[in-house]
Amino acid sequence: MRRLLAAALLAAVAQAGWAVPASDDAQAAFAWLQKMAQATHRLNYSGVFVYQREDRVETVRIVHRVDESGEHAKLVYLDGQPRETYRIDGDVLCFLPDGKTALLDKSRARTLFPALLPEHSSELKASYAARLAGRGRVAGRETQVVVLAPRDAYRYGHKFWADTETGLPLRAGVWQKEGEMVDRFSFTQVNIGGPIARSEVRPQLAGRRIIQHDPAQSPDGAIDSGWKVGSVPPGFKRISAMKRTLPGQEALVNHIVYSDGLAAVSIFIQPAQPGTERGLSQRGALHVYTRLVADHDVKVLGEVPAATVRLIGDSISYEP
């Protein structure tokens, strides 16, 4: 009898159009994402992490300090040619191996681990479903695992391991299919909190020539007129459009960036170059799609599925 009454009650609720309350799991997962985003920028920490994409492995030492003047970080790449990268709030300085040149590139600020998440996790709700996925252990510390599953086929899934004590992301992965990681960052050792000397994160600029990739005099929207992007996946918004130089080139190119808050897609438009390989290519999570439009090479790239770069690239047109 009780089962019949319960079934009748559920039927009445369905007929009345009452919504079943959303699981608290998703709210808790987004709360953890918010905690991770804040911890990344507000805590002092240092350690060593490994970045892996297919057969490419990089080991990086990081020191991060926050004080009254802002956020400062130093990353030293321990494999291959000696390189150093400094983050000063929203600016990123890359010291080249020649010992004489530093590249200033604001666009890299959101791609430096562990600062991968947007400031407000609510930006991700339209494009991703979040859930808690148990506990783990990274670099000797207990972690809470959070999964971001894409709501469509135009973005990858993401998985984060957050330090349970502070919220700092200790590991992050990108997956095409759940359980199949294509990109991974992971601390192998980490110290969180405690004092860090300013000298450990201060770049030594004396004698170096600074090349600015994103000149301040190129305002948003200052791309060549006539170029139109006809279609982007739901959730992606244009966050910048400017003329800029690329490494090893002197001529300015059109650069447009779209993002859903986590994944970003860049569009580069420049006069057609002899020998340019066109079509679709892939390396790890990165897809690159190049096609010829109005005697210009249009290149669309990002850590997104092939369908995303194709959709955007095929929609780009030029109207004089």
Backbone as numpy.savetxt, mean C-alpha at the origin, in Angstrom:
# Nx Ny Nz CAx CAy CAz Cx Cy Cz
-42.24 -28.75 20.10 -43.06 -27.55 20.10 -42.20 -26.29 20.10
-41.14 -26.28 20.94 -40.27 -25.10 20.99 -39.61 -24.85 19.64
-39.21 -25.95 18.95 -38.59 -25.78 17.63 -39.57 -25.17 16.65
-40.84 -25.60 16.72 -41.85 -25.05 15.82 -42.07 -23.57 16.09
-42.09 -23.20 17.39 -42.27 -21.78 17.74 -41.09 -20.95 17.26
-39.88 -21.51 17.40 -38.69 -20.79 16.95 -38.71 -20.59 15.44
-39.14 -21.65 14.72 -39.21 -21.54 13.26 -40.25 -20.52 12.84
-41.38 -20.49 13.54 -42.42 -19.53 13.23 -41.96 -18.11 13.48
-41.22 -17.93 14.58 -40.71 -16.60 14.91 -39.73 -16.11 13.84
-38.82 -17.00 13.38 -37.88 -16.63 12.34 -38.60 -16.28 11.04
-39.65 -17.02 10.73 -40.42 -16.73 9.52 -41.08 -15.36 9.62
-41.63 -15.06 10.82 -42.25 -13.75 11.01 -41.25 -12.62 10.86
-40.05 -12.83 11.40 -39.01 -11.80 11.28 -38.65 -11.58 9.82
-38.52 -12.69 9.05 -38.17 -12.57 7.65 -39.24 -11.82 6.87
-40.55 -12.15 7.16 -41.64 -11.49 6.47 -41.71 -10.01 6.82
-41.33 -9.68 8.04 -41.38 -8.28 8.47 -40.21 -7.49 7.91
-39.21 -8.18 7.33 -38.07 -7.49 6.74 -37.04 -7.06 7.76
-37.04 -7.65 8.93 -36.06 -7.29 9.95 -34.69 -7.83 9.54
-33.69 -6.99 9.68 -32.32 -7.41 9.33 -31.71 -8.16 10.50
-30.95 -9.20 10.17 -30.21 -9.91 11.20 -29.01 -9.06 11.61
-28.81 -8.81 12.89 -27.70 -7.95 13.31 -26.36 -8.42 12.77
-25.52 -7.50 12.34 -24.19 -7.83 11.82 -23.33 -8.40 12.93
-22.43 -9.27 12.55 -21.54 -9.89 13.52 -20.60 -8.86 14.11
-20.36 -9.00 15.42 -19.39 -8.12 16.08 -17.97 -8.41 15.61
-17.75 -9.56 14.96 -16.42 -9.94 14.51 -15.86 -8.92 13.53
-16.70 -8.46 12.58 -16.23 -7.50 11.58 -15.87 -6.17 12.25
-16.69 -5.72 13.21 -16.39 -4.47 13.90 -15.09 -4.58 14.69
-14.89 -5.73 15.32 -13.65 -5.93 16.08 -12.44 -5.96 15.14
-12.62 -6.57 13.96 -11.52 -6.64 13.00 -11.13 -5.25 12.51
-12.11 -4.43 12.20 -11.81 -3.06 11.75 -11.21 -2.23 12.89
-11.62 -2.52 14.11 -11.01 -1.82 15.25 -9.53 -2.17 15.36
-9.19 -3.43 15.10 -7.78 -3.84 15.12 -7.01 -3.16 13.98
-7.62 -3.05 12.81 -6.96 -2.36 11.70 -6.68 -0.90 12.05
-7.64 -0.26 12.72 -7.43 1.12 13.14 -6.29 1.22 14.16
-6.26 0.26 15.07 -5.19 0.24 16.08 -3.83 0.05 15.41
-3.77 -0.81 14.40 -2.52 -1.03 13.67 -2.05 0.24 12.97
-2.99 0.93 12.30 -2.64 2.14 11.58 -2.08 3.20 12.52
-2.68 3.34 13.69 -2.22 4.34 14.66 -0.87 3.95 15.26
-0.70 2.67 15.60 0.55 2.22 16.21 1.73 2.44 15.28
1.52 2.24 14.00 2.60 2.39 13.02 3.22 3.77 13.07
2.39 4.78 13.29 2.86 6.17 13.23 3.13 6.80 14.59
2.66 6.18 15.67 2.73 6.83 16.98 3.74 6.21 17.94
4.32 5.07 17.57 5.22 4.37 18.49 6.68 4.47 18.05
7.57 4.41 19.02 8.98 4.17 18.73 9.19 2.66 18.58
9.91 2.26 17.54 10.22 0.84 17.39 11.45 0.69 16.48
12.08 -0.46 16.60 13.23 -0.79 15.76 13.27 -2.29 15.57
13.93 -2.72 14.51 14.02 -4.15 14.28 14.49 -4.46 12.88
14.33 -5.73 12.50 14.71 -6.21 11.17 13.51 -6.95 10.59
13.15 -6.62 9.33 12.08 -7.36 8.68 12.55 -7.86 7.32
11.84 -8.87 6.82 12.15 -9.49 5.53 10.98 -9.26 4.59
11.29 -8.83 3.36 10.28 -8.68 2.32 10.50 -9.76 1.27
9.45 -10.50 0.92 9.58 -11.59 -0.04 8.53 -11.46 -1.13
8.99 -11.48 -2.39 8.11 -11.52 -3.56 8.69 -12.55 -4.51
7.97 -13.63 -4.75 8.45 -14.75 -5.55 9.84 -15.18 -5.04
10.86 -15.15 -5.91 12.19 -15.58 -5.49 13.05 -14.42 -5.00
12.48 -13.23 -4.90 13.22 -12.06 -4.44 13.02 -11.88 -2.94
14.13 -11.77 -2.22 14.08 -11.58 -0.77 14.97 -10.41 -0.39
14.44 -9.48 0.39 15.20 -8.35 0.90 15.11 -8.32 2.42
16.24 -8.02 3.06 16.28 -7.88 4.51 16.53 -6.40 4.83
15.72 -5.86 5.73 15.76 -4.42 6.00 15.80 -4.17 7.50
16.70 -3.29 7.91 16.71 -2.83 9.30 15.98 -1.49 9.38
15.05 -1.37 10.33 14.25 -0.16 10.46 14.38 0.42 11.86
14.44 1.74 11.94 14.37 2.47 13.21 13.33 3.56 13.04
12.36 3.62 13.95 11.25 4.57 13.84 11.11 5.35 15.14
11.07 6.67 15.02 11.00 7.55 16.19 9.90 8.60 15.97
9.17 8.89 17.04 8.17 9.95 17.02 8.49 10.94 18.13
8.52 12.22 17.79 8.78 13.25 18.80 7.94 14.48 18.47
8.22 15.59 19.17 7.42 16.79 18.99 7.54 17.37 17.58
8.59 17.01 16.85 8.77 17.54 15.49 8.11 16.67 14.43
7.63 15.49 14.80 6.94 14.64 13.84 7.43 13.21 13.84
7.25 12.57 12.71 7.57 11.14 12.55 8.83 10.98 11.72
9.74 10.15 12.18 11.02 9.95 11.50 11.35 8.46 11.46
11.84 7.99 10.33 12.23 6.58 10.21 13.44 6.44 9.31
14.23 5.43 9.58 15.38 5.10 8.75 15.32 3.61 8.41
15.45 3.29 7.12 15.47 1.92 6.66 16.79 1.66 5.95
17.49 0.63 6.38 18.77 0.25 5.78 18.60 -1.12 5.14
18.86 -1.20 3.83 18.70 -2.45 3.10 20.00 -3.25 3.22
19.89 -4.46 3.74 21.06 -5.25 4.09 21.50 -6.21 3.00
20.74 -6.30 1.91 21.08 -7.18 0.79 21.43 -6.33 -0.44
22.30 -6.85 -1.29 22.64 -6.15 -2.52 23.45 -4.89 -2.26
23.28 -3.91 -3.14 24.00 -2.65 -3.00 23.51 -1.90 -1.76
24.42 -1.24 -1.04 24.00 -0.50 0.16 23.01 0.62 -0.20
21.89 0.63 0.49 20.88 1.67 0.27 20.28 2.07 1.61
19.86 3.32 1.68 19.18 3.83 2.88 17.96 4.63 2.44
16.89 4.51 3.20 15.69 5.29 2.96 15.27 5.95 4.27
14.90 7.22 4.18 14.46 7.97 5.35 13.04 8.47 5.13
12.25 8.36 6.18 10.90 8.93 6.15 10.84 10.08 7.15
10.42 11.25 6.66 10.25 12.43 7.50 8.82 12.89 7.29
7.94 12.49 8.21 6.50 12.70 8.04 6.07 12.14 6.69
5.57 12.98 5.77 5.08 12.47 4.50 6.11 12.43 3.40
7.35 12.80 3.69 8.42 12.80 2.69 9.27 11.53 2.82
9.71 11.00 1.68 10.59 9.84 1.68 11.85 10.18 0.89
13.00 10.05 1.53 14.30 10.28 0.91 14.99 8.95 0.69
15.40 8.68 -0.55 16.11 7.45 -0.87 17.55 7.81 -1.24
18.51 7.31 -0.48 19.92 7.55 -0.77 20.40 6.50 -1.76
20.94 6.94 -2.88 21.41 6.02 -3.91 22.82 5.52 -3.59
23.19 4.36 -4.15 24.50 3.78 -3.84 25.69 4.64 -4.24
25.48 5.65 -5.14 26.62 6.48 -5.55 27.12 7.37 -4.43
26.37 7.47 -3.32 26.80 8.27 -2.18 26.67 9.75 -2.38
26.12 10.17 -3.53 26.05 11.59 -3.83 24.63 12.09 -4.10
23.69 11.17 -4.25 22.35 11.55 -4.70 21.29 11.04 -3.73
20.27 11.88 -3.50 19.11 11.48 -2.70 17.85 11.79 -3.50
16.94 10.84 -3.59 15.68 11.02 -4.31 14.57 11.32 -3.32
13.84 12.41 -3.54 12.70 12.78 -2.70 11.43 12.35 -3.41
10.69 11.44 -2.81 9.51 10.87 -3.46 8.38 10.73 -2.45
7.43 11.66 -2.48 6.31 11.62 -1.54 5.41 10.43 -1.78
5.36 9.93 -3.02 4.42 8.86 -3.35 4.75 7.55 -2.66
5.97 7.37 -2.13 6.35 6.11 -1.50 5.97 6.03 -0.02
5.45 7.13 0.55 5.21 7.16 1.99 4.23 6.07 2.42
3.27 5.71 1.56 2.26 4.73 1.94 2.66 3.31 1.59
3.88 3.10 1.09 4.27 1.76 0.68 5.38 1.18 1.54
5.78 1.89 2.59 6.88 1.43 3.43 6.33 0.64 4.62
6.64 -0.64 4.69 6.24 -1.46 5.82 6.88 -0.90 7.10
6.14 -0.89 8.22 4.79 -1.44 8.41 3.65 -0.46 8.14
3.95 0.71 7.53 2.92 1.74 7.30 2.15 1.46 6.02
1.36 0.38 6.00 0.64 -0.01 4.80 -0.83 0.35 4.84
-1.38 0.60 6.01 -2.82 0.82 6.17 -3.15 2.31 6.13
-4.35 2.66 5.65 -4.76 4.07 5.66 -5.00 4.55 7.08
-4.99 5.86 7.26 -5.16 6.44 8.59 -6.49 6.06 9.22
-7.53 5.97 8.39 -8.87 5.62 8.89 -9.31 4.30 8.25
-9.48 3.27 9.04 -9.83 1.95 8.52 -11.22 1.93 7.87
-12.08 2.91 8.21 -13.42 2.96 7.63 -13.37 3.12 6.11
-12.24 3.64 5.58 -12.09 3.79 4.13 -12.16 2.45 3.41
-11.88 1.37 4.11 -11.77 0.06 3.49 -13.08 -0.72 3.48
-14.07 -0.27 4.22 -15.27 -1.08 4.42 -16.06 -1.33 3.14
-16.03 -0.38 2.21 -16.79 -0.55 0.97 -16.16 -1.59 0.05
-14.86 -1.82 0.20 -14.15 -2.70 -0.74 -13.72 -4.03 -0.15
-13.67 -4.11 1.20 -13.17 -5.32 1.84 -14.08 -5.73 3.00
-14.17 -7.04 3.21 -14.81 -7.59 4.40 -13.69 -7.99 5.37
-13.83 -7.62 6.63 -12.78 -7.89 7.61 -13.27 -8.93 8.62
-12.34 -9.77 9.07 -12.67 -10.74 10.11 -11.41 -11.07 10.90
-11.61 -11.47 12.14 -10.51 -11.95 12.97 -10.22 -13.40 12.60
-8.94 -13.77 12.62 -8.55 -15.11 12.18 -7.62 -15.77 13.19
-7.96 -15.62 14.47 -7.20 -16.30 15.50 -5.94 -15.56 15.91
-5.11 -16.25 16.67 -3.87 -15.67 17.18 -2.67 -16.31 16.51
-1.54 -15.64 16.59 -0.30 -16.16 16.02 0.88 -15.69 16.84
2.06 -15.93 16.34 3.29 -15.54 17.03 4.30 -15.12 15.97
4.81 -13.90 16.08 5.77 -13.36 15.12 6.90 -12.69 15.89
8.13 -13.02 15.55 9.32 -12.42 16.17 9.26 -12.52 17.70
8.71 -13.63 18.19 8.65 -13.87 19.63 7.54 -13.16 20.35
6.60 -12.52 19.62 5.52 -11.77 20.25 4.17 -12.33 19.82
3.21 -12.28 20.73 1.86 -12.76 20.43 1.16 -11.76 19.51
0.40 -12.29 18.55 -0.28 -11.43 17.58 -1.73 -11.80 17.40
-2.52 -10.80 16.99 -3.89 -11.00 16.55 -3.89 -10.97 15.03
-4.46 -12.00 14.40 -4.49 -12.09 12.95 -5.79 -11.49 12.43
-5.69 -10.61 11.42 -6.85 -9.97 10.81 -6.79 -10.19 9.31
-7.90 -10.63 8.72 -7.99 -10.89 7.29 -8.90 -9.86 6.64
-8.44 -9.29 5.52 -9.26 -8.43 4.68 -9.55 -9.17 3.39
-10.79 -9.57 3.18 -11.17 -10.30 1.98 -11.81 -9.34 0.98
-11.40 -9.36 -0.28 -11.98 -8.43 -1.27 -13.44 -8.73 -1.54
-14.21 -7.68 -1.78 -15.63 -7.85 -2.07 -15.89 -8.10 -3.57
-14.85 -8.00 -4.39 -14.99 -8.26 -5.83 -13.67 -8.79 -6.37
-13.58 -8.96 -7.68 -12.39 -9.55 -8.30 -11.35 -8.51 -8.71
-11.52 -7.27 -8.28 -10.64 -6.19 -8.73 -9.55 -5.84 -7.72
-9.43 -6.60 -6.65 -8.39 -6.33 -5.66 -8.00 -7.64 -4.98
-6.84 -7.64 -4.36 -6.36 -8.82 -3.65 -6.85 -8.83 -2.21
-6.65 -9.96 -1.58 -6.89 -10.06 -0.15 -5.63 -9.72 0.62
-5.80 -9.34 1.88 -4.67 -8.97 2.73 -4.82 -9.63 4.10
-3.67 -9.90 4.70 -3.66 -10.52 6.02 -2.61 -9.81 6.88
-2.99 -9.48 8.10 -2.11 -8.74 9.00 -1.99 -9.47 10.33
-0.79 -9.43 10.91 -0.54 -9.96 12.23 -0.17 -8.77 13.13
-1.05 -8.41 14.06 -0.84 -7.25 14.92 -0.36 -7.68 16.30
0.66 -6.99 16.80 1.14 -7.24 18.16 -0.02 -7.00 19.14
-0.34 -8.00 19.96 -1.52 -7.89 20.82 -1.35 -6.82 21.89
-0.12 -6.50 22.25 0.12 -5.52 23.30 0.04 -4.09 22.78
0.60 -3.82 21.61 0.70 -2.45 21.11 -0.09 -2.19 19.83
-0.43 -3.23 19.10 -1.12 -3.07 17.82 -0.20 -2.92 16.63
1.12 -2.86 16.83 2.03 -2.69 15.72 1.95 -3.89 14.77
1.79 -3.66 13.46 1.80 -4.78 12.52 3.19 -5.43 12.46
3.25 -6.72 12.73 4.52 -7.44 12.72 4.70 -8.28 11.46
3.60 -8.55 10.79 3.65 -9.30 9.53 2.48 -8.86 8.67
2.68 -8.85 7.36 1.60 -8.52 6.43 1.79 -9.31 5.16
0.69 -9.77 4.59 0.77 -10.55 3.36 -0.34 -10.18 2.40
-0.07 -10.36 1.12 -1.06 -10.15 0.05 -1.32 -11.49 -0.60
-2.61 -11.82 -0.80 -2.91 -13.10 -1.40 -3.89 -12.97 -2.56
-3.63 -13.78 -3.61 -4.54 -13.86 -4.74 -5.69 -14.80 -4.41
-5.32 -15.94 -3.82 -6.30 -16.86 -3.28 -5.93 -17.07 -1.83
-6.92 -17.13 -0.95 -6.62 -17.22 0.48 -5.73 -18.43 0.74
-4.64 -18.18 1.43 -3.66 -19.20 1.70 -2.52 -19.21 0.71
-2.65 -18.45 -0.39 -1.60 -18.37 -1.41 -1.02 -16.96 -1.41
0.02 -16.73 -0.63 0.63 -15.42 -0.50 1.53 -15.12 -1.70
1.41 -13.90 -2.24 2.28 -13.49 -3.34 3.28 -12.43 -2.90
2.98 -11.71 -1.84 3.90 -10.73 -1.25 3.83 -10.89 0.26
4.99 -10.72 0.93 4.97 -10.89 2.38 6.04 -10.03 3.03
5.65 -9.34 4.10 6.59 -8.64 4.98 6.51 -9.31 6.35
7.65 -9.46 7.02 7.60 -10.07 8.34 8.82 -9.65 9.16
8.57 -9.14 10.37 9.66 -8.86 11.30 10.28 -10.18 11.74
11.59 -10.21 11.79 12.30 -11.35 12.37 12.77 -11.01 13.78
12.95 -9.72 14.05 13.21 -9.25 15.41 12.70 -7.83 15.52
12.18 -7.47 16.70 11.58 -6.16 16.87 11.63 -5.74 18.33
11.88 -4.45 18.56 11.81 -3.83 19.87 10.80 -2.68 19.79
9.84 -2.68 20.69 8.77 -1.69 20.63 8.81 -0.83 21.90
8.78 0.49 21.69 8.82 1.42 22.82 10.25 1.74 23.22
10.38 2.60 24.19 11.71 2.98 24.67 12.29 4.11 23.84
13.32 4.76 24.36 13.90 5.92 23.68 14.72 5.52 22.46
14.67 6.37 21.44 15.50 6.23 20.25 16.14 7.59 19.98
17.44 7.63 19.86 18.15 8.89 19.65 17.81 9.49 18.30
17.70 10.82 18.27 17.40 11.51 17.02 18.46 11.24 15.96
19.70 11.06 16.39 20.79 10.83 15.45 20.60 9.54 14.65
19.83 8.59 15.19 19.64 7.31 14.51 18.73 7.42 13.29
17.94 8.50 13.21 16.99 8.64 12.10 17.22 9.92 11.31
18.32 10.65 11.59 18.58 11.91 10.91 19.41 11.66 9.66
18.90 12.03 8.47 19.68 11.83 7.24 20.85 12.81 7.15
21.97 12.34 6.64 23.14 13.19 6.44 23.13 13.68 4.99
22.67 14.91 4.79 22.47 15.45 3.44 23.67 16.23 2.91
24.65 16.50 3.75 25.80 17.30 3.31 26.48 16.65 2.11
26.64 17.44 1.05 27.32 16.97 -0.14 26.46 16.15 -1.09
25.18 15.97 -0.78 24.31 15.18 -1.65 23.42 16.08 -2.52
23.17 15.64 -3.73 22.25 16.33 -4.63 20.87 15.69 -4.48
19.86 16.51 -4.22 18.51 16.00 -4.01 17.70 16.15 -5.29
17.17 15.03 -5.77 16.30 15.03 -6.94 14.88 14.84 -6.46
13.99 15.77 -6.81 12.62 15.72 -6.32 11.73 15.10 -7.38
11.15 13.93 -7.07 10.30 13.23 -8.02 8.94 13.88 -8.19
8.41 14.45 -7.12 7.09 15.06 -7.17 7.21 16.55 -6.88
7.60 17.34 -7.86 7.83 18.75 -7.61 6.59 19.44 -7.07
6.81 20.30 -6.08 5.69 21.02 -5.47 5.01 21.94 -6.46
5.77 22.36 -7.52 5.19 23.29 -8.47 4.25 22.59 -9.46
4.13 21.27 -9.37 3.21 20.55 -10.24 1.95 20.21 -9.45
0.93 21.06 -9.50 -0.25 20.83 -8.67 -1.10 19.68 -9.17
-1.95 19.18 -8.29 -2.88 18.12 -8.66 -3.71 18.54 -9.86
-3.82 17.66 -10.84 -4.60 17.96 -12.02 -3.80 18.58 -13.14
-2.48 18.81 -12.97 -1.68 19.49 -13.98 -1.15 18.53 -15.04
-1.95 17.57 -15.46 -1.55 16.66 -16.53 -1.98 17.26 -17.87
-1.46 16.70 -18.96 -1.84 17.19 -20.27 -3.34 17.03 -20.47
-3.97 18.05 -20.99 -5.42 17.99 -21.23 -5.72 17.01 -22.35
-6.90 16.46 -22.34 -7.33 15.55 -23.39 -7.32 14.09 -22.98
-6.56 13.75 -21.92 -6.50 12.35 -21.49 -7.66 12.05 -20.55
-8.39 10.99 -20.86 -9.56 10.62 -20.07 -9.44 9.17 -19.59
-9.78 8.95 -18.33 -9.88 7.59 -17.78 -11.37 7.29 -17.67
-11.85 6.40 -18.53 -13.29 6.20 -18.63 -13.88 5.29 -17.59
-13.08 4.37 -17.02 -13.65 3.39 -16.09 -12.62 2.94 -15.07
-13.04 2.90 -13.81 -12.22 2.33 -12.73 -13.13 1.43 -11.89
-12.58 0.43 -11.22 -13.41 -0.45 -10.39 -14.07 0.31 -9.25
-15.20 -0.19 -8.75 -15.86 0.45 -7.61 -14.90 0.58 -6.43
-14.96 1.71 -5.75 -14.13 1.92 -4.57 -12.82 2.63 -4.84
-12.37 2.63 -6.10 -11.13 3.33 -6.44 -11.42 4.80 -6.74
-10.64 5.68 -6.12 -10.78 7.11 -6.33 -9.45 7.72 -6.76
-9.53 8.76 -7.58 -8.30 9.43 -8.00 -7.76 10.23 -6.83
-6.49 9.99 -6.49 -5.89 10.70 -5.35 -4.82 11.69 -5.80
-4.32 11.56 -7.03 -3.36 12.56 -7.53 -3.28 12.48 -9.05
-2.87 13.59 -9.65 -2.63 13.66 -11.09 -1.63 14.77 -11.31
-0.47 14.45 -11.87 0.59 15.44 -11.99 1.55 15.08 -13.10
2.40 16.04 -13.46 3.53 15.78 -14.35 4.75 15.53 -13.47
5.53 14.49 -13.80 6.70 14.15 -12.99 7.76 13.48 -13.86
8.95 13.39 -13.33 10.02 12.68 -14.02 10.14 11.28 -13.45
10.62 10.37 -14.28 10.88 9.00 -13.85 12.39 8.80 -13.71
12.81 7.86 -12.86 14.25 7.62 -12.69 14.94 7.35 -14.02
16.04 8.04 -14.27 16.80 7.85 -15.49 16.28 8.61 -16.68
15.20 9.41 -16.49 14.64 10.19 -17.58 14.59 11.66 -17.21
14.66 12.51 -18.22 14.57 13.94 -17.98 13.20 14.50 -18.35
12.54 13.89 -19.34 11.24 14.39 -19.79 10.16 14.11 -18.75
9.21 15.04 -18.63 8.08 14.86 -17.72 7.06 13.91 -18.34
6.43 13.11 -17.50 5.36 12.22 -17.95 4.11 12.50 -17.14
2.97 12.14 -17.69 1.71 12.25 -16.95 1.61 11.09 -15.98
1.29 11.38 -14.73 1.19 10.33 -13.71 -0.12 10.53 -12.95
-1.00 9.52 -13.02 -2.29 9.55 -12.33 -2.35 8.36 -11.39
-2.84 8.57 -10.17 -2.91 7.50 -9.17 -4.34 7.35 -8.67
-4.82 6.10 -8.66 -6.10 5.75 -8.06 -5.85 4.80 -6.89
-6.70 4.88 -5.86 -6.53 3.99 -4.70 -7.89 3.70 -4.08
-7.99 2.52 -3.47 -9.19 2.18 -2.71 -8.94 2.31 -1.20
-7.82 2.94 -0.85 -7.43 3.10 0.54 -6.33 2.15 0.95
-6.17 1.05 0.20 -5.12 0.08 0.48 -4.34 -0.25 -0.78
-5.03 -0.69 -1.81 -4.39 -0.95 -3.10 -4.31 0.34 -3.90
-3.21 0.51 -4.66 -3.04 1.70 -5.49 -2.70 1.28 -6.91
-3.19 2.05 -7.88 -2.91 1.81 -9.29 -2.35 3.10 -9.88
-1.20 3.00 -10.54 -0.57 4.15 -11.19 -0.73 4.06 -12.70
-0.96 5.22 -13.30 -1.05 5.33 -14.76 0.05 6.29 -15.22
0.89 5.83 -16.14 1.94 6.67 -16.72 1.66 6.84 -18.20
1.68 8.08 -18.67 1.41 8.38 -20.07 2.56 9.22 -20.61
3.21 8.72 -21.67 4.33 9.44 -22.26 4.41 9.12 -23.75
5.08 9.97 -24.54 5.23 9.67 -25.97 5.80 8.28 -26.18
5.31 7.60 -27.21 5.72 6.22 -27.49 7.23 6.13 -27.65
7.81 5.11 -27.03 9.25 4.89 -27.07 9.56 3.65 -27.91
10.57 3.72 -28.80 10.94 2.54 -29.60 11.33 1.37 -28.69
10.89 0.19 -29.06 11.27 -1.00 -28.32 10.43 -1.26 -27.08
9.41 -0.45 -26.83 8.57 -0.66 -25.66 7.77 -1.96 -25.80
7.82 -2.79 -24.76 7.03 -4.03 -24.76 5.63 -3.71 -24.26
4.65 -4.06 -25.06 3.26 -3.76 -24.70 2.52 -5.06 -24.39
1.39 -4.90 -23.71 0.63 -6.06 -23.28 0.65 -6.19 -21.77
0.39 -7.39 -21.26 0.27 -7.63 -19.83 1.47 -8.42 -19.32
2.01 -8.01 -18.18 3.08 -8.75 -17.52 2.82 -8.78 -16.03
3.48 -9.70 -15.32 3.25 -9.88 -13.90 4.54 -10.24 -13.20
4.72 -9.70 -11.99 5.78 -10.12 -11.08 5.21 -10.13 -9.67
5.01 -11.32 -9.13 4.38 -11.42 -7.81 2.98 -10.84 -7.86
2.68 -9.93 -6.95 1.36 -9.31 -6.89 1.22 -8.17 -7.90
2.33 -7.75 -8.52 2.32 -6.59 -9.41 1.94 -6.98 -10.83
0.92 -6.30 -11.38 0.56 -6.46 -12.78 0.83 -5.15 -13.51
1.34 -5.26 -14.74 1.63 -4.10 -15.58 0.96 -4.32 -16.93
0.19 -3.32 -17.36 -0.51 -3.40 -18.65 -0.17 -2.16 -19.46
0.41 -2.37 -20.66 0.85 -1.25 -21.51 0.18 -1.36 -22.87
-0.37 -0.23 -23.35 -0.95 -0.20 -24.68 -0.66 1.14 -25.34
-0.79 1.18 -26.65 -0.52 2.38 -27.44 -1.82 3.14 -27.66
-1.82 4.41 -27.27 -2.99 5.27 -27.45 -2.52 6.62 -27.98
-2.98 7.01 -29.18 -2.67 8.31 -29.75 -1.16 8.58 -29.75
-0.39 7.61 -30.23 1.08 7.73 -30.30 1.73 7.92 -28.93
1.07 7.47 -27.89 1.62 7.51 -26.53 1.57 6.11 -25.93
2.57 5.80 -25.11 2.53 4.57 -24.32 1.76 4.85 -23.04
0.70 4.10 -22.82 -0.10 4.20 -21.60 0.18 2.96 -20.77
0.78 3.16 -19.61 1.16 2.04 -18.74 0.36 2.12 -17.45
-0.32 1.02 -17.12 -1.11 0.93 -15.89 -0.50 -0.17 -15.03
-0.17 0.14 -13.79 0.47 -0.87 -12.95 0.03 -0.72 -11.50
0.04 -1.85 -10.80 -0.32 -1.85 -9.39 -0.36 -3.26 -8.85
-0.35 -3.38 -7.53 -0.48 -4.68 -6.88 -1.96 -5.03 -6.78
-2.52 -5.33 -7.95 -3.94 -5.64 -8.12 -4.04 -6.75 -9.16
-5.20 -7.41 -9.27 -5.36 -8.45 -10.29 -5.24 -7.90 -11.71
-5.00 -8.79 -12.66 -4.87 -8.39 -14.06 -6.14 -7.70 -14.56
-7.30 -8.16 -14.09 -8.57 -7.58 -14.55 -8.65 -6.09 -14.25
-8.01 -5.66 -13.17 -8.07 -4.26 -12.76 -7.28 -3.37 -13.70
-6.01 -3.76 -13.98 -5.19 -2.92 -14.86 -5.74 -2.94 -16.29
-6.31 -4.07 -16.71 -6.90 -4.13 -18.04 -8.13 -3.23 -18.14
-8.99 -3.29 -17.15 -10.20 -2.46 -17.17 -9.85 -0.99 -17.28
-8.90 -0.55 -16.45 -8.50 0.86 -16.45 -7.78 1.21 -17.75
-6.81 0.37 -18.14 -6.02 0.67 -19.33 -6.85 0.73 -20.60
-7.79 -0.18 -20.76 -8.61 -0.20 -21.97 -9.61 0.95 -22.02
-9.83 1.63 -20.88 -10.80 2.73 -20.85 -10.14 4.09 -21.11
-8.81 4.13 -21.19 -8.11 5.40 -21.34 -8.14 5.83 -22.80
-8.50 7.10 -23.02 -8.59 7.64 -24.37 -8.05 9.05 -24.41
-7.81 9.54 -25.62 -7.33 10.91 -25.81 -8.27 11.66 -26.71
-8.74 12.81 -26.24 -9.64 13.66 -27.02 -9.01 15.03 -27.15
-8.41 15.34 -28.31 -7.74 16.64 -28.48 -8.68 17.83 -28.26
